[in-house]
Amino acid sequence: MDNYKGVLVFGEIGDGKLTPITIELLGVGRKLADDLGEELSILLVGSKAGALAQEAIACGADNVYIAEDSLLDAYNSDAYTQTAANLCKKVLPSIMLFGHTDLGCDLSPRLNGRLGGGLSMECMTLSIDSATKALIATRPVFGGNAHATMMSKSARPQMATVRAKVFAPAERADGRQGKVIPVEDKLDASALKVKVVEKIKEQVEGVKLEDAEVVVSGGRGMGSAQEFTKLRELANVLGGAVGATRVACDEGWAAATLQVGQSGKVVSPKLYIAIGLSGAMAHIAGCLGSKYIVAINKDKEANIFNVAHFGIVGDWKEILPPLTAKFKELLSK
Amino acid sequence: MNIIVCVKQVLDPEIPPAKFKIDPETKQVIPPPGVPPVISVYDERAVEAACRLKDKLKGKITVISVGSDKAADVIKHAISMGADEGFVLCDPAFENLDSFGTAYVLSKAIQKIGAYDLVLCGRQAADWGAGQVGSILAEILAIPVITLACDIEGVDTNVRVKRIVSDGYEIVEAPLPSLVTVSSEIGLPRLPAGVRLMMARKKVIPVWKAQDIGAEASQLDKGNAHTEITGLSVPTRKIECEIITGATPGEAAANLASKLANLI
Ligand SMILES: Cc1cc2nc3c(=O)[nH]c(=O)nc-3n(C[C@H](O)[C@H](O)[C@H](O)COP(=O)(O)OP(=O)(O)OC[C@H]3O[C@@H](n4cnc5c(N)ncnc54)[C@H](O)[C@@H]3O)c2cc1C
């Protein structure tokens, strides 16, 4: 276990750049590495990886491992697991960090299974235990009703997936020095069993949920697919996006990609308007970062009122139309 | 076709947050009195996915659960939905296992069951939600894994899965045998029908202990746990919700809009 040293970030590339979560991972990774007095490394994969090495160094990496293989251009769980596992067996990182993203959620458990490490997912805090030098991670459990502190006494690497926007992005400094190290191992193509045959992008109307400044979410209380569309009107007036609870998605009133919550999207708009939803912890987990939460619910005991800044107790059918109308009036001025 | 589904019995995740209590000493949740435990949501949908495949392709569904002796109830629930048989994996050595321990126990049971084409798991448990048992299990069994299925479109020599990603879907294929983890987007589980319900209730669910499946003590030693829960707390939030009122609901709505328009 003492052979394991340093922090390794699994970097993600999007639109030819390091993704925001990757820069956040470099930020927190740098801090953990400094606390350990060890190095921060990042693994970048795919044929565009090399071009981003200097950027990763500017963002704090001491070492950049580049696996430039076109088989790694798009995510494939077998290929990525193999590449990351091979590197880990060589580099022996003490800590390995992933974004809590599509990639991180699929790759990290599998890699953990292969390496026999200790993985905590969806972490909100990460620190180093001063006595043992082990990683301390906290994560939501029981749908966000509780927070657990996790440690791995002896299993290495200690792995964590980290939620977006929890940690500040790394501070960039051009002129930082670091090493760029090509990964020489070639992929064993015979071990690639899983094939991605098609990707289907879900078309969403209006602003993207994750980027929206205003989110109008509805739940079971909306009552039907027809009624659910009324949320869209308010969202349009506010230039925002529509979100949904799992129940609303299960009922088919909203696309699965609009689910907000622990097992859906995490949003942090300025304004989150929650209508006809009870505020289950698993839902709230997805919107707690909002600046203002507003609740409209006919049950004054509903949990949503425990996390909302403003609320109206009542039937949304009597509230939503005048609310939309008033906003229209105010915003047209 | 032989399908094995792994299910977990959990504290009902839909209890109101106000009733949720923990014991920080033992790092355990205190179940509220009178609330029976339930099958974990995603696991129930994994059973549903298995039943849909059986409806189409015939075959046998075997359900296994690591848990207490009460876990027979979730096996019976799965049988009432359409599964054929099931086993509870219960042994003092199986209590409070981490994800590796759980996956190890499941792998030993699966090896005992023998031939299988597909193993289905929920994407994560509704209680601790570690989200890794399925993937670790696949690694132990040395079979491919596809996570977050929202549809299992077809099975021949390959399994063809539609999986959910943040901006849409992916269609992914893997050769059998494979493991698939199922997400809630697969759709609502069927309601158990009368006859099946009665039959399931009467069924005696065999219990397998560590020695029945050849689970080695060294693999179950808590001292070797990969991860350990060293603390458990309930987050406190102090927000006073300002309730906006008005003479009519319409007036309250207008007051709310005026208030918010100044803030955004
Ligand atoms: C592991 C796990 C993960 C989960 N992940 C998620 C997740 O990511 N996202 C998510 O949303 N859920 C998730 N859930 C489900 C979650 O626990 C709740 O079941 C769900 O959020 C409840 O949805 P709801 O609020 O729409 O429905 P309900 O809880 O049924 O609430 C409906 C509300 O509408 C109100 N209402 C009804 N009619 C009206 C009316 N006319 N006017 C005003 N109010 C009205 C009622 O008072 C009630 O409060 C998860 C659960 C588990 C176990």
XYZ file of C-alpha atoms and ligand atoms in Angstrom:
650
model
C 0.000 0.000 0.000
C 2.942 2.337 0.639
C 3.965 1.874 -3.003
C 0.898 3.791 -4.050
C 1.648 7.488 -4.464
C 0.082 10.597 -5.879
C -3.248 11.620 -7.296
C -4.403 10.589 -10.774
C -7.297 12.345 -12.488
C -9.185 10.668 -15.313
C -9.567 13.617 -17.681
C -12.506 14.121 -19.994
C -12.375 15.977 -23.283
C -15.367 17.699 -24.875
C -15.396 19.962 -27.935
C -11.619 19.682 -28.099
C -11.190 21.100 -24.580
C -10.790 19.781 -21.060
C -14.337 19.638 -19.714
C -15.242 21.909 -16.767
C -15.433 18.956 -14.356
C -11.916 17.919 -15.415
C -10.603 21.358 -14.465
C -12.435 21.087 -11.140
C -10.844 17.666 -10.567
C -7.425 19.176 -11.260
C -8.244 21.882 -8.708
C -9.156 19.527 -5.901
C -6.563 16.976 -7.026
C -3.815 19.603 -6.730
C -4.890 20.359 -3.190
C -4.937 16.692 -2.175
C -1.549 16.094 -3.798
C -0.055 19.085 -1.976
C -1.487 17.853 1.324
C 0.193 14.499 0.680
C 3.374 16.124 -0.613
C 3.005 14.029 -3.761
C 2.409 14.558 -7.473
C -0.768 15.244 -9.434
C -1.175 13.374 -12.714
C -3.870 13.205 -15.334
C -4.713 10.596 -17.950
C -6.025 11.935 -21.254
C -7.185 9.532 -23.955
C -8.109 9.694 -27.638
C -6.435 11.137 -30.718
C -6.919 14.718 -29.524
C -5.364 14.094 -26.117
C -1.837 15.307 -26.886
C -3.031 18.750 -27.874
C -4.380 19.305 -24.376
C -1.320 18.234 -22.396
C 0.005 21.782 -21.879
C -3.413 22.971 -20.814
C -3.562 20.232 -18.171
C -0.120 21.265 -16.936
C -1.207 24.897 -16.752
C -4.127 23.694 -14.641
C -1.838 22.030 -12.125
C -0.845 18.593 -13.438
C 2.737 17.478 -12.802
C 2.402 14.555 -15.197
C 0.156 14.113 -18.182
C -0.298 10.564 -19.479
C -1.427 10.544 -23.073
C -3.095 7.479 -24.584
C -3.430 8.598 -28.195
C -5.425 5.818 -29.767
C -8.369 6.414 -32.068
C -10.097 3.424 -30.422
C -10.373 5.736 -27.427
C -11.953 8.672 -29.241
C -15.431 7.831 -28.035
C -16.231 6.236 -24.729
C -16.136 2.463 -24.722
C -16.206 0.878 -21.313
C -13.966 -2.071 -22.212
C -11.343 0.046 -23.950
C -11.280 2.720 -21.276
C -11.185 0.208 -18.433
C -8.288 -1.601 -20.036
C -6.312 1.598 -20.644
C -6.900 2.991 -17.176
C -6.208 -0.349 -15.475
C -2.920 -0.804 -17.313
C -1.780 2.676 -16.351
C -2.825 2.258 -12.721
C -0.893 -0.994 -12.450
C 2.214 0.864 -13.600
C 1.830 4.210 -11.903
C 0.185 2.925 -8.680
C -1.751 6.060 -7.787
C -2.835 6.405 -4.180
C -5.924 8.377 -5.200
C -7.843 8.349 -8.451
C -10.513 10.938 -9.254
C -13.341 10.898 -11.810
C -16.199 13.232 -12.596
C -19.605 11.946 -11.546
C -20.496 11.927 -15.228
C -21.762 9.351 -17.720
C -18.159 8.262 -18.159
C -17.159 8.319 -14.498
C -20.255 6.443 -13.347
C -19.679 3.647 -15.845
C -15.897 3.446 -15.759
C -14.982 3.860 -12.114
C -16.926 0.908 -10.647
C -15.640 -1.378 -13.345
C -12.061 -0.213 -12.918
C -12.446 -0.578 -9.191
C -13.653 -4.148 -9.678
C -10.585 -4.878 -11.738
C -8.042 -3.187 -9.475
C -9.545 -4.046 -6.096
C -9.474 -0.488 -4.828
C -11.957 1.432 -2.715
C -14.482 3.620 -4.515
C -16.897 6.247 -3.204
C -19.296 7.780 -5.684
C -20.846 11.220 -5.974
C -18.490 12.769 -3.427
C -19.158 16.223 -2.043
C -16.015 16.672 0.059
C -12.547 15.166 -0.183
C -9.705 15.594 2.281
C -6.639 13.838 3.602
C -6.616 12.302 7.077
C -3.576 13.839 8.737
C -2.798 10.722 10.819
C -3.073 7.989 8.188
C -2.735 10.022 4.967
C -5.847 8.226 3.736
C -8.549 9.903 1.675
C -11.691 10.959 3.535
C -14.715 11.340 1.296
C -18.296 12.258 2.073
C -21.187 11.228 -0.099
C -24.978 11.291 0.028
C -26.693 8.064 1.072
C -30.353 7.110 1.525
C -31.323 9.361 -1.334
C -29.632 12.359 0.280
C -31.340 11.913 3.645
C -27.919 11.301 5.184
C -24.259 11.876 4.446
C -21.705 9.133 4.953
C -17.995 9.537 5.505
C -16.018 6.897 3.632
C -12.442 5.701 4.024
C -10.367 2.888 2.618
C -7.966 1.635 5.274
C -5.823 -0.489 2.993
C -7.392 -0.884 -0.474
C -5.619 1.112 -3.175
C -6.197 3.069 -5.290
C -8.680 5.095 -3.303
C -11.166 6.208 -5.923
C -13.875 8.822 -5.970
C -16.322 10.278 -8.428
C -16.980 13.930 -7.785
C -20.097 15.915 -8.494
C -19.872 18.815 -10.923
C -19.569 22.335 -9.515
C -18.755 21.195 -5.986
C -15.086 22.150 -6.217
C -13.624 25.345 -7.615
C -11.858 24.997 -10.963
C -8.057 24.823 -10.925
C -6.269 28.132 -11.172
C -4.520 28.339 -14.498
C -0.885 29.362 -14.640
C 0.892 29.415 -17.994
C 4.541 28.563 -17.647
C 3.981 25.801 -15.080
C 6.272 22.868 -15.728
C 5.166 19.285 -16.128
C 5.991 16.050 -17.897
C 4.100 14.643 -20.857
C 4.312 10.867 -20.908
C 2.929 8.792 -23.785
C 1.163 5.568 -22.812
C 2.934 2.915 -24.860
C 0.618 -0.071 -24.278
C -1.486 -0.912 -27.267
C -5.067 -1.895 -26.634
C -5.809 -5.601 -26.746
C -8.646 -5.456 -29.257
C -9.675 -9.058 -28.520
C -10.731 -7.964 -25.034
C -13.156 -5.368 -26.382
C -16.496 -7.102 -26.067
C -18.917 -4.221 -25.567
C -19.755 -2.230 -28.702
C -21.545 1.075 -28.936
C -23.577 0.716 -32.128
C -25.546 3.934 -32.089
C -25.908 7.220 -30.258
C -29.215 9.030 -30.170
C -29.355 12.624 -29.021
C -32.553 13.654 -27.353
C -33.782 16.914 -28.816
C -34.824 19.348 -26.132
C -36.951 22.384 -26.658
C -35.374 25.654 -25.551
C -32.448 25.994 -23.130
C -30.505 22.999 -21.861
C -31.597 21.969 -18.386
C -28.061 21.968 -16.968
C -27.310 25.464 -18.260
C -30.626 27.130 -17.514
C -30.839 30.123 -15.167
C -34.447 29.233 -14.399
C -35.853 25.732 -14.057
C -39.566 25.016 -13.735
C -40.085 21.477 -12.457
C -43.258 19.499 -12.028
C -44.218 16.261 -10.333
C -47.071 13.876 -9.805
C -49.319 16.742 -8.757
C -49.438 18.003 -12.345
C -51.848 15.165 -13.016
C -51.402 14.469 -16.733
C -49.148 14.925 -19.735
C -51.487 17.611 -20.990
C -51.294 19.609 -17.759
C -47.554 19.105 -17.583
C -47.082 21.169 -20.758
C -48.283 24.230 -18.822
C -44.888 24.277 -17.118
C -43.317 24.875 -20.516
C -45.276 28.118 -20.888
C -43.857 29.505 -17.657
C -40.374 28.275 -18.535
C -40.591 30.003 -21.915
C -41.651 33.284 -20.353
C -38.677 33.100 -17.992
C -36.251 31.881 -20.644
C -35.775 28.723 -18.638
C -35.959 24.954 -18.925
C -38.454 22.369 -17.753
C -37.480 19.688 -15.239
C -39.386 16.769 -13.778
C -39.495 14.352 -10.890
C -38.999 10.675 -11.429
C -42.696 10.102 -11.042
C -43.433 12.552 -13.848
C -40.859 10.788 -16.039
C -42.228 7.356 -15.118
C -45.684 8.517 -16.102
C -44.316 9.559 -19.471
C -45.215 13.219 -18.986
C -41.606 14.293 -19.428
C -38.575 12.866 -21.257
C -36.235 10.816 -19.082
C -33.471 13.346 -19.784
C -35.451 15.993 -17.885
C -35.371 14.148 -14.560
C -33.834 16.243 -11.808
C -32.420 14.523 -8.763
C -30.033 12.015 -7.394
C -30.480 9.676 -10.324
C -31.142 12.424 -12.845
C -29.607 15.812 -13.524
C -28.071 18.095 -10.941
C -29.009 21.683 -11.687
C -28.025 24.930 -10.006
C -30.070 27.715 -11.567
C -30.776 31.093 -10.024
C -34.411 30.156 -9.674
C -35.918 26.701 -9.248
C -39.709 26.615 -9.278
C -41.083 23.329 -7.964
C -44.739 22.705 -8.765
C -46.854 19.775 -7.608
C -43.884 17.847 -6.325
C -43.372 16.773 -2.740
C -39.663 17.436 -2.382
C -38.388 13.911 -1.775
C -34.718 14.046 -0.776
C -33.774 12.109 -3.906
C -35.332 14.875 -5.980
C -34.008 17.790 -3.941
C -30.498 16.381 -4.220
C -30.642 17.608 -7.793
C -31.582 21.220 -7.116
C -30.147 22.201 -3.725
C -27.500 24.314 -5.397
C -30.174 26.666 -6.735
C -30.004 30.247 -5.486
C -33.751 30.451 -4.840
C -36.152 27.550 -4.569
C -39.854 28.301 -4.904
C -42.559 25.790 -4.019
C -46.162 25.583 -5.131
C -47.914 22.707 -3.409
C -51.356 22.168 -1.962
C -49.985 20.300 1.055
C -48.413 22.723 3.530
C -46.592 19.812 5.206
C -44.804 18.804 1.984
C -41.051 18.547 2.447
C -40.407 20.959 -0.398
C -41.379 23.795 1.955
C -38.450 22.814 4.189
C -35.958 23.678 1.482
C -37.809 26.422 -0.395
C -37.172 30.144 0.114
C -40.626 31.162 -1.087
C -43.812 29.232 -1.433
C -47.502 29.299 -2.037
C -49.754 26.717 -0.434
C -52.503 25.929 -2.898
C -53.673 24.169 -6.025
C -51.279 24.915 -8.873
C -54.219 25.093 -11.266
C -55.270 28.328 -9.615
C -51.750 29.677 -9.270
C -49.725 28.796 -12.339
C -51.831 30.680 -14.926
C -51.817 34.016 -13.037
C -48.159 33.507 -12.123
C -47.238 33.039 -15.779
C -49.380 36.021 -16.772
C -47.840 38.301 -14.147
C -44.298 37.322 -15.116
C -45.152 38.008 -18.748
C -46.399 41.448 -17.782
C -43.423 42.264 -15.552
C -40.797 41.018 -17.952
C -42.236 42.764 -20.974
C -41.590 46.111 -19.277
C -32.746 -18.338 -21.721
C -31.536 -18.215 -18.149
C -31.639 -14.889 -16.380
C -30.363 -14.249 -12.872
C -31.556 -11.088 -11.137
C -29.836 -9.711 -8.032
C -32.179 -7.835 -5.701
C -31.786 -6.096 -2.373
C -34.239 -5.454 0.404
C -34.063 -1.884 1.690
C -35.669 0.550 4.070
C -38.612 2.092 2.203
C -36.951 5.097 0.519
C -40.286 6.888 0.255
C -40.674 7.469 3.994
C -41.022 11.203 4.643
C -37.653 12.842 5.432
C -39.004 13.861 8.867
C -39.197 10.177 9.842
C -35.673 9.423 8.758
C -33.493 8.760 11.845
C -29.956 7.499 12.221
C -27.754 6.183 14.980
C -24.445 7.996 14.474
C -22.694 5.538 16.850
C -23.428 2.374 14.913
C -23.625 4.332 11.634
C -26.910 2.687 10.862
C -30.360 3.951 10.031
C -33.119 3.352 12.573
C -36.102 1.998 10.637
C -39.301 3.802 11.619
C -41.699 1.434 13.378
C -44.404 -0.170 11.274
C -42.795 0.555 7.905
C -41.970 -2.735 6.166
C -38.791 -2.911 4.084
C -39.223 -3.089 0.321
C -37.456 -4.321 -2.783
C -35.012 -1.657 -3.928
C -36.620 0.346 -6.754
C -34.078 -0.300 -9.460
C -33.884 -3.980 -8.570
C -37.634 -4.226 -8.991
C -37.217 -2.758 -12.443
C -34.472 -5.293 -13.160
C -37.032 -7.994 -12.319
C -39.467 -6.250 -14.660
C -36.850 -6.225 -17.426
C -36.281 -9.944 -16.884
C -40.034 -10.650 -17.006
C -40.378 -8.742 -20.276
C -37.597 -10.848 -21.810
C -39.250 -14.014 -20.536
C -42.593 -12.901 -22.015
C -40.899 -12.579 -25.391
C -38.304 -15.323 -25.418
C -39.331 -17.834 -22.724
C -36.765 -19.007 -20.234
C -36.145 -19.070 -16.536
C -35.658 -16.254 -14.053
C -33.751 -16.913 -10.841
C -33.619 -14.208 -8.197
C -30.983 -13.921 -5.483
C -30.638 -11.547 -2.578
C -27.932 -11.034 0.019
C -29.725 -10.044 3.189
C -31.491 -11.063 6.340
C -33.986 -13.927 6.543
C -36.686 -11.313 5.830
C -35.233 -10.955 2.322
C -37.413 -13.933 1.359
C -40.161 -11.312 1.001
C -38.414 -9.553 -1.887
C -37.740 -12.895 -3.581
C -41.441 -13.706 -3.233
C -42.284 -10.305 -4.658
C -40.116 -11.065 -7.692
C -41.736 -14.493 -8.062
C -45.170 -12.891 -7.912
C -44.076 -10.647 -10.789
C -42.969 -13.607 -12.900
C -39.651 -14.992 -11.641
C -39.400 -18.772 -11.309
C -37.311 -19.322 -8.233
C -35.012 -17.600 -5.815
C -32.540 -17.925 -3.001
C -31.736 -15.820 0.017
C -28.050 -15.542 0.804
C -28.008 -15.091 4.545
C -25.168 -15.636 6.975
C -23.801 -13.597 9.887
C -20.639 -13.239 7.787
C -22.686 -11.455 5.074
C -23.874 -8.634 7.332
C -22.772 -5.078 6.490
C -20.561 -6.124 3.606
C -19.080 -3.469 1.351
C -19.669 -3.574 -2.420
C -16.817 -6.034 -2.999
C -18.078 -8.385 -0.308
C -21.612 -8.281 -1.675
C -20.426 -8.847 -5.244
C -18.275 -11.752 -4.048
C -21.208 -13.452 -2.304
C -23.420 -12.945 -5.371
C -20.710 -14.364 -7.634
C -20.443 -17.521 -5.514
C -24.206 -17.996 -5.601
C -24.276 -17.458 -9.375
C -21.525 -20.030 -9.832
C -23.577 -22.479 -7.768
C -26.707 -21.814 -9.844
C -24.635 -22.593 -12.917
C -25.560 -21.800 -16.505
C -26.845 -18.314 -17.226
C -27.138 -15.982 -20.203
C -27.824 -12.701 -18.471
C -27.322 -11.288 -15.013
C -29.411 -8.230 -14.183
C -28.858 -5.840 -11.285
C -30.391 -2.495 -10.357
C -28.187 0.481 -11.202
C -27.686 1.238 -7.513
C -29.357 0.392 -4.222
C -31.991 2.760 -2.880
C -30.309 2.811 0.538
C -26.521 3.177 0.450
C -26.539 3.705 -3.306
C -22.902 2.766 -3.836
C -23.625 2.041 -7.504
C -20.889 -0.503 -8.043
C -22.018 -4.024 -7.107
C -23.111 -4.844 -10.672
C -19.850 -3.727 -12.247
C -17.665 -5.454 -9.654
C -19.759 -8.620 -10.004
C -19.212 -8.567 -13.774
C -15.469 -8.223 -13.225
C -15.449 -11.185 -10.816
C -17.476 -13.285 -13.272
C -15.242 -11.987 -16.090
C -18.201 -11.072 -18.286
C -19.041 -7.798 -20.089
C -21.189 -5.232 -18.319
C -23.564 -2.622 -19.700
C -24.816 -0.069 -17.157
C -27.934 2.106 -16.958
C -30.210 0.182 -19.285
C -33.510 1.840 -20.151
C -34.463 -0.972 -22.523
C -33.174 -4.439 -23.304
C -34.041 -4.469 -26.969
C -33.035 -7.946 -27.948
C -31.140 -11.050 -27.006
C -29.669 -13.633 -29.380
C -25.983 -14.402 -29.132
C -25.610 -10.786 -28.107
C -27.614 -8.634 -25.772
C -28.645 -5.316 -27.278
C -29.279 -2.601 -24.731
C -30.492 0.963 -24.909
C -28.729 2.830 -22.143
C -29.407 6.276 -20.823
C -26.764 8.995 -21.028
C -27.114 12.625 -20.054
C -27.989 13.930 -23.513
C -29.965 10.978 -24.827
C -29.358 7.296 -25.425
C -26.796 4.815 -26.637
C -27.417 1.439 -28.208
C -24.791 -0.965 -26.913
C -24.196 -4.634 -27.638
C -22.256 -7.305 -25.811
C -21.942 -11.073 -26.273
C -23.697 -13.426 -23.845
C -23.281 -14.049 -21.033
C -23.318 -10.421 -19.922
C -24.383 -8.368 -16.961
C -26.740 -5.427 -17.376
C -27.617 -2.842 -14.725
C -31.111 -1.441 -15.034
C -32.273 2.133 -14.509
C -35.754 3.379 -13.696
C -36.294 4.602 -17.264
C -37.062 1.021 -18.244
C -40.564 1.816 -17.021
C -42.930 0.885 -14.251
C -42.886 -2.656 -12.891
C -45.947 -4.840 -13.399
C -48.374 -5.338 -10.560
C -48.321 -8.943 -9.377
C -51.485 -10.737 -10.451
C -53.750 -12.743 -8.128
C -52.769 -16.338 -8.793
C -49.067 -15.654 -8.957
C -49.323 -13.629 -5.765
C -50.888 -16.535 -3.882
C -48.425 -19.022 -5.297
C -45.454 -16.827 -4.424
C -46.689 -16.311 -0.889
C -46.737 -20.064 -0.276
C -43.358 -20.709 -1.793
C -40.563 -21.714 0.565
C -37.445 -19.751 -0.314
C -34.229 -21.697 0.323
C -31.532 -19.951 2.338
C -27.898 -20.406 1.369
C -25.194 -19.835 3.936
C -21.528 -19.111 3.320
C -20.639 -22.810 3.257
C -23.479 -23.648 0.852
C -21.972 -21.436 -1.811
C -18.339 -21.981 -0.851
C -17.748 -18.384 0.211
C -14.365 -18.107 1.887
C -14.090 -16.420 5.261
C -11.016 -14.450 4.169
C -13.077 -12.725 1.453
C -15.720 -11.718 3.968
C -13.400 -10.440 6.692
C -14.520 -6.902 7.589
C -10.919 -6.066 8.427
C -10.178 -6.362 4.715
C -13.111 -4.226 3.599
C -12.303 -2.068 0.593
C -14.328 0.834 1.897
C -15.507 1.609 5.381
C -18.216 3.953 6.576
C -16.522 6.007 9.282
C -19.310 8.502 9.871
C -22.994 9.050 9.230
C -24.907 12.284 9.729
C -28.147 13.932 8.733
C -27.521 17.234 6.985
C -29.285 20.157 8.584
C -30.651 22.964 6.547
C -31.975 26.150 8.027
C -34.232 27.799 5.545
C -37.303 29.748 6.588
C -39.762 29.457 3.767
C -41.616 32.716 3.223
C -45.196 31.781 2.400
C -46.657 34.262 -0.059
C -50.359 34.927 0.374
C -53.055 37.056 -1.164
C -56.802 37.593 -1.016
C -57.143 35.093 -3.865
C -54.765 32.473 -5.280
C -54.352 34.767 -8.296
C -53.253 37.631 -6.076
C -50.808 35.391 -4.208
C -49.378 34.333 -7.578
C -49.013 37.950 -8.689
C -47.297 38.824 -5.405
C -44.901 35.939 -5.866
C -44.070 36.973 -9.427
C -43.359 40.558 -8.321
C -41.101 39.340 -5.539
C -39.153 36.993 -7.806
C -38.862 39.417 -10.683
C -36.838 41.666 -8.360
C -34.479 38.854 -7.440
C -33.621 37.474 -10.861
C -32.649 5.564 -5.183
C -33.690 6.556 -5.561
C -33.380 7.535 -6.479
C -34.325 8.483 -6.842
N -33.970 9.440 -7.720
C -34.855 10.407 -7.998
C -34.498 11.495 -8.857
O -33.391 11.567 -9.390
N -35.419 12.445 -9.082
C -36.675 12.409 -8.520
O -37.471 13.336 -8.759
N -37.040 11.393 -7.739
C -36.165 10.391 -7.467
N -36.562 9.366 -6.673
C -37.971 9.262 -6.276
C -38.321 10.121 -5.091
O -38.005 9.434 -3.913
C -39.819 10.455 -5.088
O -40.579 9.289 -5.189
C -40.248 11.383 -6.228
O -39.356 12.474 -6.364
C -41.630 11.894 -5.937
O -42.111 12.600 -7.039
P -43.229 13.705 -6.896
O -42.770 14.730 -5.935
O -43.572 14.109 -8.265
O -44.467 12.868 -6.340
P -45.135 12.870 -4.908
O -44.136 12.604 -3.860
O -46.309 11.998 -5.007
O -45.608 14.366 -4.708
C -46.672 14.965 -5.381
C -46.937 16.296 -4.711
O -47.849 17.032 -5.493
C -48.689 17.741 -4.632
N -49.916 18.045 -5.379
C -50.833 17.170 -5.869
N -51.794 17.816 -6.527
C -51.501 19.120 -6.470
C -52.120 20.303 -6.966
N -53.259 20.234 -7.692
N -51.548 21.484 -6.702
C -50.411 21.562 -5.974
N -49.773 20.479 -5.492
C -50.310 19.276 -5.738
C -48.911 16.844 -3.458
O -49.261 17.593 -2.304
C -47.533 16.185 -3.323
O -46.717 16.884 -2.405
C -35.626 8.417 -6.293
C -35.931 7.435 -5.380
C -34.990 6.523 -5.014
C -35.368 5.465 -4.015
